[in-house]
Amino acid sequence: MRVLLTGLPIQSHLLPALVPVAKALQRRGHDVALATGTAVRAQLEGHGIEVLAIEGVPAPEEVSGADQLEDSGTDFSVEKLRRWRPELTGPLVVPVFSERMTAAFAANLIDVARAWRPEVIVRETNEYGGYLAAEVLGLPLAMVDIAPLITRLVPDLTDRLNRLRGKLGLAEVDSFTHANGRLTAGLLPAAWYPEDLRTPGLRHYRAADAVDSRPLDPAIARLPADLPLVLASYGTSTHWLLGAESTLMHLTVEALGSLPVQAVVALGPGDAVARWNGPRPNNVHLTSFVQQRLLIGACDVFLTHGGFGGIGDSLSAGTPMTALPLFADQPDNTARVQELGLGVRTDPAGLTPDTLAADVQRVLTEPAYRLAARGFQRQILGLPSLEAFAADLETLDA
């Protein structure tokens, strides 16, 4: 079977979810390609996956503010980002659906797919060009759900998809859930999904286990073991979104430095540690990059921005969270964390070291959070693997 995966050119959308799906399909003997923007091509090819580069689909950091404003009505300009200070103004509203980019993705993908001849298309939640291409080409469609709550941020999604369908000569549909196709792979158990999001075709699978052939960073492996360990990481996108004047990372380091813990804080890529001009408490290890999936099971609390991938990593390891939402679907994700008793949601607006420290300490000292996270971990362990998803895809064209 020839399976074409589609995803936006965002590392956190592709590497933790679509790459493992591709590998599972390859192990079952299927031909697999991944269609996405050119920005992540080299990374994907390093994983042994054929990449079909789609023109006109930039990575978020490549999109001009003017284009975003014209397409979505949201001012996402560089000038605005340089002023964003979540510790003052709270989560950043970012566009999560672009009609222009979806139209470009679909148009180019249709041509690419005709040449590659897939039998099934599998898209990730945020990428709709694959849906439109599957409709035009008459192919079975499935979805890997990497952002279950994100459609709540686009209340007119059905209307916007119907506009795009009309331009391709396709009939209108009653609901955006038509874009989920025949099979949706939920990467967390059903308990994560509110009732209104438990759509037909939704099945649940266990995301790929952490695979890292490298040993843990020796400096982290040698940290003293006489105190609880807290990992603080705000994801791969936060650091280029933060305004230059933001003190979020300073607040984070100061808060953890005030607690009886050992902490690891990921400051961001490149020479972030060398450029760091903030506090350096003795109990806080600063690093530019952390092997999150490898380390998180050894942690007592995960301080996270609430991206779906990070939440999945934390729950797969049974680690409770202090969740500080920063943008996109993270406010909804972190609210869900708190609703399910898996951690504490912290409001970034008005954040101080004391309030953040208090919320981390609460998760550390109240056993209910760890018990809930461990219980959720057991639910995850009871799910079938991505190998089962690959097998289920084989039945779509039956």
GROMACS .gro file of N, CA and C in nm, residues 62-163:
model
  306
   62GLU      N    1   0.864   3.168   0.904
   62GLU     CA    2   0.890   3.223   0.772
   62GLU      C    3   0.774   3.308   0.720
   63VAL      N    4   0.661   3.307   0.791
   63VAL     CA    5   0.542   3.376   0.743
   63VAL      C    6   0.550   3.523   0.782
   64SER      N    7   0.523   3.611   0.686
   64SER     CA    8   0.526   3.754   0.715
   64SER      C    9   0.404   3.794   0.795
   65GLY      N   10   0.421   3.893   0.881
   65GLY     CA   11   0.309   3.944   0.958
   65GLY      C   12   0.199   3.998   0.870
   66ALA      N   13   0.236   4.063   0.760
   66ALA     CA   14   0.135   4.120   0.670
   66ALA      C   15   0.048   4.011   0.610
   67ASP      N   16   0.109   3.899   0.571
   67ASP     CA   17   0.032   3.788   0.516
   67ASP      C   18  -0.064   3.731   0.620
   68GLN      N   19  -0.017   3.717   0.743
   68GLN     CA   20  -0.103   3.662   0.847
   68GLN      C   21  -0.220   3.755   0.875
   69LEU      N   22  -0.194   3.885   0.880
   69LEU     CA   23  -0.300   3.981   0.909
   69LEU      C   24  -0.405   3.979   0.800
   70GLU      N   25  -0.362   3.974   0.675
   70GLU     CA   26  -0.455   3.974   0.563
   70GLU      C   27  -0.538   3.846   0.560
   71ASP      N   28  -0.478   3.734   0.593
   71ASP     CA   29  -0.547   3.606   0.582
   71ASP      C   30  -0.638   3.579   0.701
   72SER      N   31  -0.596   3.615   0.822
   72SER     CA   32  -0.667   3.572   0.941
   72SER      C   33  -0.730   3.684   1.021
   73GLY      N   34  -0.690   3.808   0.995
   73GLY     CA   35  -0.738   3.918   1.077
   73GLY      C   36  -0.663   3.932   1.208
   74THR      N   37  -0.565   3.849   1.232
   74THR     CA   38  -0.486   3.852   1.354
   74THR      C   39  -0.351   3.917   1.326
   75ASP      N   40  -0.315   4.017   1.407
   75ASP     CA   41  -0.185   4.082   1.389
   75ASP      C   42  -0.077   3.992   1.448
   76PHE      N   43  -0.004   3.925   1.360
   76PHE     CA   44   0.100   3.831   1.400
   76PHE      C   45   0.234   3.881   1.347
   77SER      N   46   0.246   4.013   1.338
   77SER     CA   47   0.364   4.073   1.278
   77SER      C   48   0.485   4.059   1.370
   78VAL      N   49   0.602   4.070   1.310
   78VAL     CA   50   0.726   4.066   1.388
   78VAL      C   51   0.726   4.177   1.493
   79GLU      N   52   0.671   4.292   1.454
   79GLU     CA   53   0.669   4.404   1.547
   79GLU      C   54   0.587   4.371   1.672
   80LYS      N   55   0.474   4.301   1.651
   80LYS     CA   56   0.393   4.263   1.767
   80LYS      C   57   0.466   4.159   1.851
   81LEU      N   58   0.527   4.061   1.786
   81LEU     CA   59   0.595   3.957   1.861
   81LEU      C   60   0.708   4.014   1.946
   82ARG      N   61   0.774   4.115   1.895
   82ARG     CA   62   0.884   4.173   1.971
   82ARG      C   63   0.835   4.241   2.099
   83ARG      N   64   0.703   4.263   2.106
   83ARG     CA   65   0.646   4.325   2.226
   83ARG      C   66   0.577   4.223   2.316
   84TRP      N   67   0.565   4.097   2.272
   84TRP     CA   68   0.487   4.000   2.350
   84TRP      C   69   0.560   3.960   2.477
   85ARG      N   70   0.492   3.984   2.589
   85ARG     CA   71   0.544   3.946   2.719
   85ARG      C   72   0.434   3.870   2.792
   86PRO      N   73   0.432   3.739   2.782
   86PRO     CA   74   0.321   3.661   2.839
   86PRO      C   75   0.304   3.682   2.988
   87GLU      N   76   0.413   3.716   3.057
   87GLU     CA   77   0.403   3.739   3.200
   87GLU      C   78   0.324   3.866   3.232
   88LEU      N   79   0.300   3.948   3.131
   88LEU     CA   80   0.218   4.068   3.148
   88LEU      C   81   0.081   4.053   3.082
   89THR      N   82   0.079   4.005   2.959
   89THR     CA   83  -0.044   4.008   2.879
   89THR      C   84  -0.110   3.872   2.862
   90GLY      N   85  -0.045   3.766   2.904
   90GLY     CA   86  -0.105   3.634   2.893
   90GLY      C   87  -0.079   3.567   2.760
   91PRO      N   88  -0.153   3.460   2.731
   91PRO     CA   89  -0.129   3.382   2.609
   91PRO      C   90  -0.144   3.464   2.482
   92LEU      N   91  -0.062   3.430   2.384
   92LEU     CA   92  -0.064   3.497   2.254
   92LEU      C   93  -0.167   3.432   2.163
   93VAL      N   94  -0.250   3.514   2.101
   93VAL     CA   95  -0.345   3.463   2.003
   93VAL      C   96  -0.272   3.452   1.869
   94VAL      N   97  -0.263   3.330   1.818
   94VAL     CA   98  -0.195   3.307   1.691
   94VAL      C   99  -0.294   3.243   1.594
   95PRO      N  100  -0.281   3.270   1.465
   95PRO     CA  101  -0.369   3.205   1.367
   95PRO      C  102  -0.340   3.056   1.360
   96VAL      N  103  -0.444   2.975   1.368
   96VAL     CA  104  -0.424   2.830   1.361
   96VAL      C  105  -0.485   2.770   1.235
   97PHE      N  106  -0.546   2.855   1.150
   97PHE     CA  107  -0.597   2.806   1.022
   97PHE      C  108  -0.581   2.917   0.920
   98SER      N  109  -0.520   2.885   0.808
   98SER     CA  110  -0.498   2.981   0.701
   98SER      C  111  -0.562   2.928   0.573
   99GLU      N  112  -0.663   2.999   0.524
   99GLU     CA  113  -0.725   2.957   0.398
   99GLU      C  114  -0.625   2.963   0.283
  100ARG      N  115  -0.544   3.068   0.282
  100ARG     CA  116  -0.447   3.083   0.173
  100ARG      C  117  -0.347   2.968   0.171
  101MET      N  118  -0.292   2.935   0.288
  101MET     CA  119  -0.193   2.828   0.294
  101MET      C  120  -0.258   2.692   0.263
  102THR      N  121  -0.380   2.672   0.314
  102THR     CA  122  -0.449   2.546   0.286
  102THR      C  123  -0.476   2.530   0.137
  103ALA      N  124  -0.518   2.639   0.073
  103ALA     CA  125  -0.544   2.634  -0.071
  103ALA      C  126  -0.416   2.603  -0.148
  104ALA      N  127  -0.305   2.667  -0.108
  104ALA     CA  128  -0.177   2.642  -0.175
  104ALA      C  129  -0.131   2.498  -0.153
  105PHE      N  130  -0.144   2.451  -0.030
  105PHE     CA  131  -0.104   2.314   0.001
  105PHE      C  132  -0.186   2.217  -0.083
  106ALA      N  133  -0.318   2.236  -0.086
  106ALA     CA  134  -0.405   2.144  -0.159
  106ALA      C  135  -0.373   2.144  -0.308
  107ALA      N  136  -0.359   2.263  -0.367
  107ALA     CA  137  -0.334   2.271  -0.512
  107ALA      C  138  -0.205   2.202  -0.550
  108ASN      N  139  -0.098   2.228  -0.474
  108ASN     CA  140   0.030   2.166  -0.505
  108ASN      C  141   0.030   2.017  -0.473
  109LEU      N  142  -0.039   1.981  -0.364
  109LEU     CA  143  -0.042   1.840  -0.324
  109LEU      C  144  -0.117   1.755  -0.426
  110ILE      N  145  -0.222   1.808  -0.484
  110ILE     CA  146  -0.298   1.733  -0.585
  110ILE      C  147  -0.206   1.692  -0.700
  111ASP      N  148  -0.124   1.786  -0.745
  111ASP     CA  149  -0.030   1.754  -0.854
  111ASP      C  150   0.074   1.652  -0.809
  112VAL      N  151   0.129   1.674  -0.689
  112VAL     CA  152   0.231   1.583  -0.637
  112VAL      C  153   0.173   1.443  -0.617
  113ALA      N  154   0.052   1.437  -0.563
  113ALA     CA  155  -0.009   1.307  -0.536
  113ALA      C  156  -0.041   1.231  -0.664
  114ARG      N  157  -0.082   1.302  -0.766
  114ARG     CA  158  -0.111   1.234  -0.893
  114ARG      C  159   0.015   1.166  -0.946
  115ALA      N  160   0.129   1.229  -0.923
  115ALA     CA  161   0.255   1.169  -0.969
  115ALA      C  162   0.299   1.054  -0.878
  116TRP      N  163   0.276   1.069  -0.748
  116TRP     CA  164   0.323   0.968  -0.651
  116TRP      C  165   0.226   0.849  -0.640
  117ARG      N  166   0.098   0.870  -0.667
  117ARG     CA  167  -0.006   0.768  -0.672
  117ARG      C  168  -0.031   0.700  -0.536
  118PRO      N  169  -0.068   0.777  -0.433
  118PRO     CA  170  -0.101   0.713  -0.305
  118PRO      C  171  -0.235   0.639  -0.313
  119GLU      N  172  -0.249   0.544  -0.223
  119GLU     CA  173  -0.377   0.474  -0.208
  119GLU      C  174  -0.455   0.525  -0.088
  120VAL      N  175  -0.385   0.590   0.006
  120VAL     CA  176  -0.446   0.647   0.126
  120VAL      C  177  -0.371   0.775   0.158
  121ILE      N  178  -0.445   0.877   0.207
  121ILE     CA  179  -0.382   0.999   0.259
  121ILE      C  180  -0.411   1.007   0.408
  122VAL      N  181  -0.308   1.042   0.485
  122VAL     CA  182  -0.320   1.058   0.630
  122VAL      C  183  -0.267   1.196   0.665
  123ARG      N  184  -0.353   1.281   0.719
  123ARG     CA  185  -0.311   1.417   0.754
  123ARG      C  186  -0.299   1.431   0.906
  124GLU      N  187  -0.223   1.532   0.950
  124GLU     CA  188  -0.226   1.568   1.091
  124GLU      C  189  -0.330   1.677   1.111
  125THR      N  190  -0.375   1.695   1.233
  125THR     CA  191  -0.493   1.773   1.265
  125THR      C  192  -0.492   1.913   1.205
  126ASN      N  193  -0.378   1.979   1.204
  126ASN     CA  194  -0.372   2.119   1.164
  126ASN      C  195  -0.357   2.140   1.014
  127GLU      N  196  -0.340   2.033   0.939
  127GLU     CA  197  -0.312   2.042   0.796
  127GLU      C  198  -0.434   1.992   0.718
  128TYR      N  199  -0.498   2.083   0.640
  128TYR     CA  200  -0.622   2.049   0.570
  128TYR      C  201  -0.604   2.032   0.419
  129GLY      N  202  -0.485   2.060   0.368
  129GLY     CA  203  -0.463   2.039   0.225
  129GLY      C  204  -0.476   1.892   0.188
  130GLY      N  205  -0.432   1.804   0.277
  130GLY     CA  206  -0.445   1.661   0.253
  130GLY      C  207  -0.590   1.617   0.245
  131TYR      N  208  -0.674   1.678   0.327
  131TYR     CA  209  -0.818   1.649   0.321
  131TYR      C  210  -0.876   1.686   0.186
  132LEU      N  211  -0.846   1.807   0.140
  132LEU     CA  212  -0.901   1.853   0.012
  132LEU      C  213  -0.847   1.770  -0.104
  133ALA      N  214  -0.719   1.736  -0.098
  133ALA     CA  215  -0.661   1.654  -0.205
  133ALA      C  216  -0.726   1.516  -0.209
  134ALA      N  217  -0.749   1.457  -0.092
  134ALA     CA  218  -0.814   1.326  -0.088
  134ALA      C  219  -0.953   1.332  -0.148
  135GLU      N  220  -1.025   1.441  -0.123
  135GLU     CA  221  -1.160   1.457  -0.178
  135GLU      C  222  -1.155   1.469  -0.331
  136VAL      N  223  -1.063   1.550  -0.381
  136VAL     CA  224  -1.052   1.569  -0.526
  136VAL      C  225  -1.011   1.439  -0.595
  137LEU      N  226  -0.920   1.365  -0.533
  137LEU     CA  227  -0.865   1.245  -0.595
  137LEU      C  228  -0.946   1.119  -0.564
  138GLY      N  229  -1.046   1.133  -0.477
  138GLY     CA  230  -1.128   1.017  -0.444
  138GLY      C  231  -1.056   0.911  -0.363
  139LEU      N  232  -0.969   0.955  -0.271
  139LEU     CA  233  -0.889   0.862  -0.192
  139LEU      C  234  -0.940   0.852  -0.049
  140PRO      N  235  -0.924   0.736   0.016
  140PRO     CA  236  -0.956   0.725   0.158
  140PRO      C  237  -0.867   0.819   0.240
  141LEU      N  238  -0.924   0.871   0.349
  141LEU     CA  239  -0.853   0.969   0.432
  141LEU      C  240  -0.857   0.925   0.577
  142ALA      N  241  -0.746   0.947   0.647
  142ALA     CA  242  -0.740   0.928   0.792
  142ALA      C  243  -0.667   1.047   0.852
  143MET      N  244  -0.674   1.060   0.985
  143MET     CA  245  -0.611   1.173   1.052
  143MET      C  246  -0.539   1.125   1.177
  144VAL      N  247  -0.420   1.181   1.200
  144VAL     CA  248  -0.348   1.163   1.325
  144VAL      C  249  -0.374   1.287   1.409
  145ASP      N  250  -0.439   1.269   1.523
  145ASP     CA  251  -0.491   1.383   1.600
  145ASP      C  252  -0.387   1.434   1.698
  146ILE      N  253  -0.309   1.532   1.653
  146ILE     CA  254  -0.204   1.588   1.737
  146ILE      C  255  -0.249   1.713   1.812
  147ALA      N  256  -0.376   1.753   1.796
  147ALA     CA  257  -0.426   1.873   1.864
  147ALA      C  258  -0.578   1.861   1.879
  148PRO      N  259  -0.626   1.775   1.968
  148PRO     CA  260  -0.769   1.747   1.975
  148PRO      C  261  -0.857   1.868   2.003
  149LEU      N  262  -0.806   1.968   2.075
  149LEU     CA  263  -0.890   2.080   2.117
  149LEU      C  264  -0.878   2.202   2.027
  150ILE      N  265  -0.795   2.196   1.925
  150ILE     CA  266  -0.761   2.318   1.851
  150ILE      C  267  -0.875   2.369   1.764
  151THR      N  268  -0.966   2.281   1.721
  151THR     CA  269  -1.076   2.328   1.635
  151THR      C  270  -1.166   2.426   1.709
  152ARG      N  271  -1.162   2.428   1.840
  152ARG     CA  272  -1.241   2.525   1.917
  152ARG      C  273  -1.195   2.668   1.893
  153LEU      N  274  -1.074   2.684   1.841
  153LEU     CA  275  -1.022   2.817   1.814
  153LEU      C  276  -1.066   2.871   1.678
  154VAL      N  277  -1.133   2.789   1.599
  154VAL     CA  278  -1.179   2.831   1.465
  154VAL      C  279  -1.328   2.802   1.456
  155PRO      N  280  -1.412   2.886   1.518
  155PRO     CA  281  -1.556   2.856   1.523
  155PRO      C  282  -1.623   2.852   1.387
  156ASP      N  283  -1.565   2.919   1.288
  156ASP     CA  284  -1.624   2.918   1.154
  156ASP      C  285  -1.551   2.822   1.061
  157LEU      N  286  -1.491   2.718   1.116
  157LEU     CA  287  -1.409   2.628   1.036
  157LEU      C  288  -1.489   2.560   0.925
  158THR      N  289  -1.611   2.518   0.953
  158THR     CA  290  -1.691   2.452   0.849
  158THR      C  291  -1.713   2.545   0.731
  159ASP      N  292  -1.748   2.671   0.758
  159ASP     CA  293  -1.770   2.767   0.650
  159ASP      C  294  -1.642   2.789   0.570
  160ARG      N  295  -1.530   2.798   0.638
  160ARG     CA  296  -1.405   2.825   0.568
  160ARG      C  297  -1.362   2.705   0.483
  161LEU      N  298  -1.383   2.586   0.534
  161LEU     CA  299  -1.353   2.468   0.453
  161LEU      C  300  -1.446   2.458   0.332
  162ASN      N  301  -1.572   2.495   0.352
  162ASN     CA  302  -1.666   2.489   0.239
  162ASN      C  303  -1.629   2.590   0.130
  163ARG      N  304  -1.575   2.705   0.170
  163ARG     CA  305  -1.528   2.800   0.067
  163ARG      C  306  -1.418   2.736  -0.016
   0.00000   0.00000   0.00000
